[in-house]
PDB file of C-alpha atoms and ligand atoms in Angstrom:
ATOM      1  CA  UNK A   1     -35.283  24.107  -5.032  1.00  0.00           C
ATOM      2  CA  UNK A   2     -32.696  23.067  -2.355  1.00  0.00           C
ATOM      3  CA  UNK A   3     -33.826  25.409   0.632  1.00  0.00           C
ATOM      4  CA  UNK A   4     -36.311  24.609   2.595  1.00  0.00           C
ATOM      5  CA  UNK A   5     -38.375  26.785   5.263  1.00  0.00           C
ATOM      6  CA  UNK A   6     -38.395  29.914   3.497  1.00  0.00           C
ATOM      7  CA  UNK A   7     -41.436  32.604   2.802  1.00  0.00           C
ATOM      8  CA  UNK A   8     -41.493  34.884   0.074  1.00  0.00           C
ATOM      9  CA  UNK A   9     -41.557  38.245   1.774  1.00  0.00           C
ATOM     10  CA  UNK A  10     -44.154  41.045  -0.300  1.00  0.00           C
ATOM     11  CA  UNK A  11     -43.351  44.879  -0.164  1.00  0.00           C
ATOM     12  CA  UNK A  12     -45.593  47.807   0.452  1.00  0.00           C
ATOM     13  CA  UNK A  13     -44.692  49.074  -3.315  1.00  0.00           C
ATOM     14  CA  UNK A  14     -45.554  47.124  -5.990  1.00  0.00           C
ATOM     15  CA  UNK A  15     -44.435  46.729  -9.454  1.00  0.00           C
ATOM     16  CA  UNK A  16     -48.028  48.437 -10.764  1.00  0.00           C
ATOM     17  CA  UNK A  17     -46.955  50.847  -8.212  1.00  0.00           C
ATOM     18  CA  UNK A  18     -43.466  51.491  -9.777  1.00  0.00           C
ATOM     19  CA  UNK A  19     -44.613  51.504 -13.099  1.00  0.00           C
ATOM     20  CA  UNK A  20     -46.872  54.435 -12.273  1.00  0.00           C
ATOM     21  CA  UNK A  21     -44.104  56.293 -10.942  1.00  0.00           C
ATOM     22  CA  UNK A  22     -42.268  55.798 -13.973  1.00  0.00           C
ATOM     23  CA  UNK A  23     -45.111  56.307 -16.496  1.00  0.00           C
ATOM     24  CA  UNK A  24     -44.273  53.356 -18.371  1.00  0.00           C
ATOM     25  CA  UNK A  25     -44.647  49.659 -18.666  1.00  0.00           C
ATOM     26  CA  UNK A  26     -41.758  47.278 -17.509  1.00  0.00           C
ATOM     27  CA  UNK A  27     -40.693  44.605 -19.939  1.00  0.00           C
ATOM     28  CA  UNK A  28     -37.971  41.951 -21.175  1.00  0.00           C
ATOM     29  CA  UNK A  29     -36.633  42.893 -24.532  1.00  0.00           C
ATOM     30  CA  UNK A  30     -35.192  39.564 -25.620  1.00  0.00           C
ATOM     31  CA  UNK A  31     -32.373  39.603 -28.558  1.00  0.00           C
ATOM     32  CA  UNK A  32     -31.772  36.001 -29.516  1.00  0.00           C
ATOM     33  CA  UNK A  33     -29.469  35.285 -32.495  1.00  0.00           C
ATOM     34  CA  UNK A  34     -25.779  34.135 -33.743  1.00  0.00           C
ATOM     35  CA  UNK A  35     -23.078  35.365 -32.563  1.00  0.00           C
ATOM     36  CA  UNK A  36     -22.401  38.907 -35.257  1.00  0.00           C
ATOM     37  CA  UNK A  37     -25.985  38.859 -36.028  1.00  0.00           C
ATOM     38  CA  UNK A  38     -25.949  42.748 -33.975  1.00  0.00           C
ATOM     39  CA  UNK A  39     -27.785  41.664 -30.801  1.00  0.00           C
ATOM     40  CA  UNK A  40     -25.326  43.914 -28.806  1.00  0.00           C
ATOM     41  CA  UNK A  41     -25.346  46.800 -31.470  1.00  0.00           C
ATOM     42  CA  UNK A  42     -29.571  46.932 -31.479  1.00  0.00           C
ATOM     43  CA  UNK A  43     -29.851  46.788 -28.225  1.00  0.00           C
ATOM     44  CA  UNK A  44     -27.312  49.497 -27.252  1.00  0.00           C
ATOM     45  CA  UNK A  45     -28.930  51.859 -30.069  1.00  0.00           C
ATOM     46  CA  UNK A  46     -32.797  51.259 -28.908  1.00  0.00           C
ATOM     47  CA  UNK A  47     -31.570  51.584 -25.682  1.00  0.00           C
ATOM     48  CA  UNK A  48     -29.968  54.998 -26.339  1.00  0.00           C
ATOM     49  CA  UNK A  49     -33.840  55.941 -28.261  1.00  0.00           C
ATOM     50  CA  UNK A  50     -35.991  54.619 -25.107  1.00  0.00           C
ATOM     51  CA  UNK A  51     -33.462  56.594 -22.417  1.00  0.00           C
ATOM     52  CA  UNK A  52     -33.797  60.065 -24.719  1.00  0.00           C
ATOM     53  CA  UNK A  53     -37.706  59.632 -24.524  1.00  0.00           C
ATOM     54  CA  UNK A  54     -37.333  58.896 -20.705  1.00  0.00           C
ATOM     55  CA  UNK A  55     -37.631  55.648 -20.212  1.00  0.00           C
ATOM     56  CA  UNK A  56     -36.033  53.711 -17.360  1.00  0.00           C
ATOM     57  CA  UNK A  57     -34.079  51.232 -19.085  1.00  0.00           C
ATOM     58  CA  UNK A  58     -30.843  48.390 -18.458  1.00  0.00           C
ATOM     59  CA  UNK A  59     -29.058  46.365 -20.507  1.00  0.00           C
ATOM     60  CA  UNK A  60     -28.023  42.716 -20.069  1.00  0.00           C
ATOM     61  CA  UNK A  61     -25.408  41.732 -22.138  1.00  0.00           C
ATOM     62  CA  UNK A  62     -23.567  38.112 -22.744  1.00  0.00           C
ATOM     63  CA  UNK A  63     -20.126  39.296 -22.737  1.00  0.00           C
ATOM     64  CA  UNK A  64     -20.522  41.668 -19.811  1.00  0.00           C
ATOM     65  CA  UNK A  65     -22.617  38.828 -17.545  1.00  0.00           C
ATOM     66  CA  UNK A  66     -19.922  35.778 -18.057  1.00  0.00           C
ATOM     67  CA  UNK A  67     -17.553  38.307 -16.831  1.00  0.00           C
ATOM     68  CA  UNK A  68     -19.205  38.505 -13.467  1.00  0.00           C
ATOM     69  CA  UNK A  69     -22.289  37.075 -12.358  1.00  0.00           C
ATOM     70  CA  UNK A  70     -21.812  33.490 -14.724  1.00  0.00           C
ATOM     71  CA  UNK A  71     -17.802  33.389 -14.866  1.00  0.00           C
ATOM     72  CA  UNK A  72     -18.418  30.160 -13.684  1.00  0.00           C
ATOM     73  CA  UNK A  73     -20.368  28.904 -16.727  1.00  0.00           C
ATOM     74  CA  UNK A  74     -18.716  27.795 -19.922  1.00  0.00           C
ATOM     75  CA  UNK A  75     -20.669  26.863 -23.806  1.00  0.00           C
ATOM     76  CA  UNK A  76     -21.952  23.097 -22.584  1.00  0.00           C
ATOM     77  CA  UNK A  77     -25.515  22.831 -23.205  1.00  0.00           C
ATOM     78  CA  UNK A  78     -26.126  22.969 -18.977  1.00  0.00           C
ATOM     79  CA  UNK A  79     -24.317  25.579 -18.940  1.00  0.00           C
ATOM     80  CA  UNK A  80     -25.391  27.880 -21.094  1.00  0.00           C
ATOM     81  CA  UNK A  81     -29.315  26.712 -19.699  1.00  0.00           C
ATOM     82  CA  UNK A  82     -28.033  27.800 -15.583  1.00  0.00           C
ATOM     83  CA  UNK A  83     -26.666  30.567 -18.279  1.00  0.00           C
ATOM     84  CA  UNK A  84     -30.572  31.959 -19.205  1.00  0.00           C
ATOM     85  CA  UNK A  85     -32.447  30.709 -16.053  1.00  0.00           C
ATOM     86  CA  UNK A  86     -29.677  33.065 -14.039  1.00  0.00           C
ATOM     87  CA  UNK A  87     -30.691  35.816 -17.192  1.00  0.00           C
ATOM     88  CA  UNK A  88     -34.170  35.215 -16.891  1.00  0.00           C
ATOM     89  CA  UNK A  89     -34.570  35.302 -12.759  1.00  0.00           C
ATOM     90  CA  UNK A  90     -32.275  38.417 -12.817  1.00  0.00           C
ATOM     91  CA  UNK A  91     -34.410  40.175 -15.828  1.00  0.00           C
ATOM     92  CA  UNK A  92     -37.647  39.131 -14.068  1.00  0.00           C
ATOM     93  CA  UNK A  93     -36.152  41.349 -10.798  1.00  0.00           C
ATOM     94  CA  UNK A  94     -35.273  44.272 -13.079  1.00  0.00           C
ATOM     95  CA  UNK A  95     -39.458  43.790 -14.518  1.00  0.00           C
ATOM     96  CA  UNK A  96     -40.394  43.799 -10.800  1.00  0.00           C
ATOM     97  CA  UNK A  97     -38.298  46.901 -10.382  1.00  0.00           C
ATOM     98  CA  UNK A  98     -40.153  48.959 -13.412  1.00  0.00           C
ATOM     99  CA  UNK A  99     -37.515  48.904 -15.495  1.00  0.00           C
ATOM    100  CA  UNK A 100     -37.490  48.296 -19.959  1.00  0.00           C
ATOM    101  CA  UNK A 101     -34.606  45.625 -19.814  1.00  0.00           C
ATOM    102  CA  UNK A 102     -32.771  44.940 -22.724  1.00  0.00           C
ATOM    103  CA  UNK A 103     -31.311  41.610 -23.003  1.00  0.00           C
ATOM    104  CA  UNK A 104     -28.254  40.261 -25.414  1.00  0.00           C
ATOM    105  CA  UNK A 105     -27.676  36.467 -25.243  1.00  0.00           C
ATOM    106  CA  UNK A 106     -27.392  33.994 -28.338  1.00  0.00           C
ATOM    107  CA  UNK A 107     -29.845  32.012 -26.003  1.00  0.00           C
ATOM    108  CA  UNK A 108     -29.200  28.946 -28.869  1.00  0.00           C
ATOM    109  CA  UNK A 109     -32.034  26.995 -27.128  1.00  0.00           C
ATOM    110  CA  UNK A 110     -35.905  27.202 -27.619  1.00  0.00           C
ATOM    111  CA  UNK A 111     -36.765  25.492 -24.558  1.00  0.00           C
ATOM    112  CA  UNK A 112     -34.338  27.899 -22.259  1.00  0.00           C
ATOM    113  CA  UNK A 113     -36.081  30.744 -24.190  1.00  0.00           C
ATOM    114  CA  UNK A 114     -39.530  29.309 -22.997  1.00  0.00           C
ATOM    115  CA  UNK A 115     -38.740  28.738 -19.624  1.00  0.00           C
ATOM    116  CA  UNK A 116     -37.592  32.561 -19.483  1.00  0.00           C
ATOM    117  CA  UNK A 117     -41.083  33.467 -21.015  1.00  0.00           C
ATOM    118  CA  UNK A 118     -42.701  31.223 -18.753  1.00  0.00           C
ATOM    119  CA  UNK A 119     -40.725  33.410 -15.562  1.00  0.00           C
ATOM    120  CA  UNK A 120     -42.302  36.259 -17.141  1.00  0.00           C
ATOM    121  CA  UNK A 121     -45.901  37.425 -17.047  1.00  0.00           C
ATOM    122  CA  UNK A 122     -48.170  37.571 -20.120  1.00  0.00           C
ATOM    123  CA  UNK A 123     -46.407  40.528 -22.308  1.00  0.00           C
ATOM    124  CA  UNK A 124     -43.783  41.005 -20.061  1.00  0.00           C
ATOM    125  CA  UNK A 125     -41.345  38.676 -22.718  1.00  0.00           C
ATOM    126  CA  UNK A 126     -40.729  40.277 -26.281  1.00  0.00           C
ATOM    127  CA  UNK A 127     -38.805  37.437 -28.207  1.00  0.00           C
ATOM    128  CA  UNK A 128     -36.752  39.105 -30.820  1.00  0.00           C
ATOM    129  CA  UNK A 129     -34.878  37.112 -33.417  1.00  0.00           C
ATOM    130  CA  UNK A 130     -32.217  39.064 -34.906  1.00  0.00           C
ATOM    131  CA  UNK A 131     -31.818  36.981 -37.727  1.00  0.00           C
ATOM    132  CA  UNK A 132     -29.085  37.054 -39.968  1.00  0.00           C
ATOM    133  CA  UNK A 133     -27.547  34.174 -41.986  1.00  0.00           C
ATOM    134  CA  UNK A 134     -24.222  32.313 -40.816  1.00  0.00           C
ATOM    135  CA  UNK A 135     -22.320  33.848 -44.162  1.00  0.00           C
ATOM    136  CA  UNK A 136     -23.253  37.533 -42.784  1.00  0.00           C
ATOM    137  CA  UNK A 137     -21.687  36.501 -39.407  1.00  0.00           C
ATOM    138  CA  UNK A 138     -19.120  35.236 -40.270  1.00  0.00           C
ATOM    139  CA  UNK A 139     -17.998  37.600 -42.665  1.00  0.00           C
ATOM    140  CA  UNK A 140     -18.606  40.488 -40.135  1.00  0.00           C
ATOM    141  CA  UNK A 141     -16.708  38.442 -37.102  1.00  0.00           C
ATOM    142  CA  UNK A 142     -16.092  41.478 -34.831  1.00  0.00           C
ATOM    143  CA  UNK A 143     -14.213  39.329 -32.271  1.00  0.00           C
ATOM    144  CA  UNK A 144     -12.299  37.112 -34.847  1.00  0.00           C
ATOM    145  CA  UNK A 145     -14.157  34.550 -33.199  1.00  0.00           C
ATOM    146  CA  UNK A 146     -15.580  32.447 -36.370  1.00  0.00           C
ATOM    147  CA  UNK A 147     -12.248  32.495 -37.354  1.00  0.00           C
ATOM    148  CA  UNK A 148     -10.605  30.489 -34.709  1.00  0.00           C
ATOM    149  CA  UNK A 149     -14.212  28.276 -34.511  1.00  0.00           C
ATOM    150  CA  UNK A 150     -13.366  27.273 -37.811  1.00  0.00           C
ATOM    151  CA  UNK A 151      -9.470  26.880 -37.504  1.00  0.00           C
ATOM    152  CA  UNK A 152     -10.464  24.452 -34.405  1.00  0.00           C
ATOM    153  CA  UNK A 153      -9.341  26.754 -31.883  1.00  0.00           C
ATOM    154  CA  UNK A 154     -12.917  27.093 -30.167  1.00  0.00           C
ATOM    155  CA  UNK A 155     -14.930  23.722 -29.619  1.00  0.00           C
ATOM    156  CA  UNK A 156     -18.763  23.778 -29.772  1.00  0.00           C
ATOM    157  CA  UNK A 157     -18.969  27.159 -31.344  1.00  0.00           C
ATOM    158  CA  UNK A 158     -22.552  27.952 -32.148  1.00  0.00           C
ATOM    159  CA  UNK A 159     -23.443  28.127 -35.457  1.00  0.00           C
ATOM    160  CA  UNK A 160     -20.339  26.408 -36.730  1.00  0.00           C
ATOM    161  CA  UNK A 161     -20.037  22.652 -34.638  1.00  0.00           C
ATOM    162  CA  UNK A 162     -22.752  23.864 -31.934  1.00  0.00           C
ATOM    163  CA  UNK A 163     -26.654  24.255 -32.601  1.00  0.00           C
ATOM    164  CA  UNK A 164     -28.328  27.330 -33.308  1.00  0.00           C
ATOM    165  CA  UNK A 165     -32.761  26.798 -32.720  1.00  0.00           C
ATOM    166  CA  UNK A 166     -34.453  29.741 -34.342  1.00  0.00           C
ATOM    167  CA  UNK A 167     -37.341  31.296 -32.526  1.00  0.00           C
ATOM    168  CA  UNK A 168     -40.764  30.140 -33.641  1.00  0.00           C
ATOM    169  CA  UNK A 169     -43.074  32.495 -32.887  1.00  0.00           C
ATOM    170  CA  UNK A 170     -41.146  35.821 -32.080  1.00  0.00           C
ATOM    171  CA  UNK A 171     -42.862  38.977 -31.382  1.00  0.00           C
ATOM    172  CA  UNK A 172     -40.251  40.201 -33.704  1.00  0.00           C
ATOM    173  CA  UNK A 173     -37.912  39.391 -36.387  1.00  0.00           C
ATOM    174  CA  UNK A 174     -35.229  41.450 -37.289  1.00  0.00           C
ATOM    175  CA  UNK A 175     -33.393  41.064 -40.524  1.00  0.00           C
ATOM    176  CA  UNK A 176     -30.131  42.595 -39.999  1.00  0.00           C
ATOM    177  CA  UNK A 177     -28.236  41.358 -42.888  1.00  0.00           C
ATOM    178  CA  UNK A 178     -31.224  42.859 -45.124  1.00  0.00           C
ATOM    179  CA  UNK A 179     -32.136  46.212 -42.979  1.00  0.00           C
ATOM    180  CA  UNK A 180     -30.239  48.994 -42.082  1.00  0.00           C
ATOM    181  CA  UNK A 181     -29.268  49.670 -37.901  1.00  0.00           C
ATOM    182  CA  UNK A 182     -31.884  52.611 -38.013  1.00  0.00           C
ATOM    183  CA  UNK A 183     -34.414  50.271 -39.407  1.00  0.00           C
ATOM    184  CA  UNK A 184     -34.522  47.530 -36.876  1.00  0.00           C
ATOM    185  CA  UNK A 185     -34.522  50.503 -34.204  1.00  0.00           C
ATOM    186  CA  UNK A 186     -37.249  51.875 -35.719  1.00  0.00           C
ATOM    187  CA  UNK A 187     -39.045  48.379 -35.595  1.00  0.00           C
ATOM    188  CA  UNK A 188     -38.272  47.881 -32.201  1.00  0.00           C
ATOM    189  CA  UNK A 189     -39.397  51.605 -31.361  1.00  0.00           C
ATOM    190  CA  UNK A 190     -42.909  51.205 -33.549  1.00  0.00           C
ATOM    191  CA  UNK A 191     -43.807  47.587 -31.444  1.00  0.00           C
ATOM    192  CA  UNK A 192     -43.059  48.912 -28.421  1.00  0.00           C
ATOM    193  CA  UNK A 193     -45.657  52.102 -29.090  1.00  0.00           C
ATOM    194  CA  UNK A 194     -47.891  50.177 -30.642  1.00  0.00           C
ATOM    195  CA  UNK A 195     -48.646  47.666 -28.019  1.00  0.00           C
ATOM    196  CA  UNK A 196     -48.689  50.464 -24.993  1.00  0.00           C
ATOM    197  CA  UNK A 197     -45.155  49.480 -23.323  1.00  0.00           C
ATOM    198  CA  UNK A 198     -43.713  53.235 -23.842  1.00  0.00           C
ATOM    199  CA  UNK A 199     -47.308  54.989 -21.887  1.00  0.00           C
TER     200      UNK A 199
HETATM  201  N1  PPS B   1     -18.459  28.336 -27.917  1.00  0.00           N
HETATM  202  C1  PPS B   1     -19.029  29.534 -28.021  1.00  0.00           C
HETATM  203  N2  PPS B   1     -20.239  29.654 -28.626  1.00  0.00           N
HETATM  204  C2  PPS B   1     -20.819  30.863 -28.723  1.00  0.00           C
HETATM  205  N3  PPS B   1     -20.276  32.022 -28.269  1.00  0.00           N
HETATM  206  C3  PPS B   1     -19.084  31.948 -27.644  1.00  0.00           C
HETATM  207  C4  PPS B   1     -18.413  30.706 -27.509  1.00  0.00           C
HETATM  208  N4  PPS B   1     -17.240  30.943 -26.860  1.00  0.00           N
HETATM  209  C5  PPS B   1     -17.185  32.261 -26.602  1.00  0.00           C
HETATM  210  N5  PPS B   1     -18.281  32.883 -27.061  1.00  0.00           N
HETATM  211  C6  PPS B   1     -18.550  34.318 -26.859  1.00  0.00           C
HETATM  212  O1  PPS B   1     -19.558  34.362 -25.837  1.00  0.00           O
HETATM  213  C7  PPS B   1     -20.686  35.102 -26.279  1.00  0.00           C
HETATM  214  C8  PPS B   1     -21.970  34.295 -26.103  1.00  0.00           C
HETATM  215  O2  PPS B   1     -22.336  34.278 -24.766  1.00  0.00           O
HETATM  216  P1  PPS B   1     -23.857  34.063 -24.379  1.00  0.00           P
HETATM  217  O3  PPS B   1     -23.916  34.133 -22.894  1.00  0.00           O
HETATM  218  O4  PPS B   1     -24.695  34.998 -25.153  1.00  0.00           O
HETATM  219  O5  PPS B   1     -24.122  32.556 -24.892  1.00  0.00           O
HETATM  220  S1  PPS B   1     -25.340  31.586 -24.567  1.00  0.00           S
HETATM  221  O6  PPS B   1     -26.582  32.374 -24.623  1.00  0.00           O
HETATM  222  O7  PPS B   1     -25.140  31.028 -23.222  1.00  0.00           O
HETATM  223  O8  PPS B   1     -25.293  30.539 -25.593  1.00  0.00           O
HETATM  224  C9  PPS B   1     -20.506  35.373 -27.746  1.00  0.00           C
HETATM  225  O9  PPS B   1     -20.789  36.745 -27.816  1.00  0.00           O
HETATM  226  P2  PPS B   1     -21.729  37.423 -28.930  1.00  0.00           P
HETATM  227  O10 PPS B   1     -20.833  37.483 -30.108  1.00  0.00           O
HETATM  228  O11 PPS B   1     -22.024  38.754 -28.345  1.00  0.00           O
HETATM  229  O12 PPS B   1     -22.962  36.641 -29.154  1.00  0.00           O
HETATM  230  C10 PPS B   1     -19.050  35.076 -28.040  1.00  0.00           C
HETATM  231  O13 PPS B   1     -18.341  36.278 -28.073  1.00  0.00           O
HETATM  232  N1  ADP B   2     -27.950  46.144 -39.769  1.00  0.00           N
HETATM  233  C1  ADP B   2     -27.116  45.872 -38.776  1.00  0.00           C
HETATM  234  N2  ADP B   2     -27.585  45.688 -37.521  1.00  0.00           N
HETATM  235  C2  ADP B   2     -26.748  45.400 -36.508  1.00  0.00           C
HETATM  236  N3  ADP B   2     -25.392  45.264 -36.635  1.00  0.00           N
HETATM  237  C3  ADP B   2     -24.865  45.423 -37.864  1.00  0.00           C
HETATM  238  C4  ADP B   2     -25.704  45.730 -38.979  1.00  0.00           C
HETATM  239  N4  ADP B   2     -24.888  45.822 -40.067  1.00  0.00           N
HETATM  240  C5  ADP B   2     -23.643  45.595 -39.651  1.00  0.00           C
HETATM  241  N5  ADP B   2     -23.600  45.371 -38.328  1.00  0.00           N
HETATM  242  C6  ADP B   2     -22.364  45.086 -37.571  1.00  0.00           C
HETATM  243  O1  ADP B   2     -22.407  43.720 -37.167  1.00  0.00           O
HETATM  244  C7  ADP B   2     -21.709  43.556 -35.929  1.00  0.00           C
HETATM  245  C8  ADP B   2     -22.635  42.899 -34.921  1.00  0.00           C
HETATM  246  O2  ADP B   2     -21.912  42.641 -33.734  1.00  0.00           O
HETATM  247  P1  ADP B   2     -22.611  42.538 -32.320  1.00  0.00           P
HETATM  248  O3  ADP B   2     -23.620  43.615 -32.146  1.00  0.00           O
HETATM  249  O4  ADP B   2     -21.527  42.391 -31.316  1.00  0.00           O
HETATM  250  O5  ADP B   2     -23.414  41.138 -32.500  1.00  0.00           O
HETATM  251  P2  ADP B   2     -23.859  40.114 -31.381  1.00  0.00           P
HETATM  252  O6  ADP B   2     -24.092  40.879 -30.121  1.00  0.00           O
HETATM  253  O7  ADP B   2     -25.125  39.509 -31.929  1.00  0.00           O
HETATM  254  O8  ADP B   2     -22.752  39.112 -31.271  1.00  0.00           O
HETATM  255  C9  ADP B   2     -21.250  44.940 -35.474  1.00  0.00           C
HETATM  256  O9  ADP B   2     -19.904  45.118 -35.849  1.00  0.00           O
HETATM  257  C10 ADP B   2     -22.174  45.871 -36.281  1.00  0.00           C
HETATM  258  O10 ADP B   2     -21.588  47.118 -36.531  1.00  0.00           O
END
């Protein structure tokens, strides 16, 4: 930490206080996986379930961040850690504010994906790998991306010439090359009930 000479300054309403008002727990929904796997497409879908059924809910998504808050980050391995940590301190606001948020990075990393759960406090971090083989991916390519990876265009493309660390112990693992859309909602959905997050 560079500054110096600060104090952290508390509120009158607090996050148990928000929470209340919302009738629901706050949490990080973490989608980790290759690029095509469908982090984007779950999280937009169980999204659209949790907002019918009331729940205060935002999504953070890869594409949409490096347009704005991280256009100054590019695919090195430091960047795409200041990449998370930025993720992670911004998600951790959104968990103080009450709100379900949804997050869509390839976060290729296990230790960035720590430190994120280590921001967090205990069940406020649901890892989920959406896990789908490189052949799946790449056959799907909905940006043409894999394409130009492989044809040299794009250096240090995950997956293909850049690393790819699967999750170890997710609370989740979604298969989406062997389940439908509806079925890794439904997943989602059920884990979220089950543990108390959606009462
Ligand atoms: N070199 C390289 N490697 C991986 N991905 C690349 C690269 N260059 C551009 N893109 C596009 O950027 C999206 C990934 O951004 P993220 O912020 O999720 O990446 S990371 O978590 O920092 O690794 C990723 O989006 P998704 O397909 O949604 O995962 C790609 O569209
Ligand atoms: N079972 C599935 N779950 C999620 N996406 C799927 C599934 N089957 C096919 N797809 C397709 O795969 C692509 C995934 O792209 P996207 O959601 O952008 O992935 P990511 O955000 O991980 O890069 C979409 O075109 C989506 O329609």
């Amino acid at each position: 930490m560079k500054a110096t000479n600060i104090v952290w300054h508390p509120s009158k309403v607090t996050k148990e206080d928000r929470q209340k008002l919302n009738g629901h727990k706050s949490v990080v929904l973490w989608f980790t996986g290759l690029s095509g796997a469908g982090k984007s497409t779950l999280s937009v879908e169980v999204e659209k379930e949790l907002h019918q059924r009331g729940i205060r809910t935002y999504i953070l998504d890869g594409d949409n961040i490096r347009h704005g808050l991280n256009k100054d980050l590019g695919f090195s391995a430091e960047d795409r850690k200041e990449n998370i940590r930025r993720i992670g301190e911004v998600a951790k606001l959104m968990v103080d504010a009450g709100i379900v948020t949804l997050t869509a990075f390839i976060s290729p990393y296990r230790e960035d994906r720590e430190m994120v759960r280590q921001l967090l406090g205990e069940k406020e971090f649901i890892e989920i790998y959406v896990k789908c083989s490189l052949e799946e991916c790449e056959r799907r390519d909905p940006k043409g991306l894999y394409k130009k990876a492989r044809a040299g265009e794009i250096k240090g493309f995950t997956g293909i010439d850049d690393p790819y660390e699967e999750p170890e112990n997710p609370e989740l693992v979604v298969e989406t090359d062997k389940q439908t859309l509806e079925e890794s909602v439904k997943q989602v959905i059920t884990y979220l009930e089950e543990n108390g997050y959606l009462k």
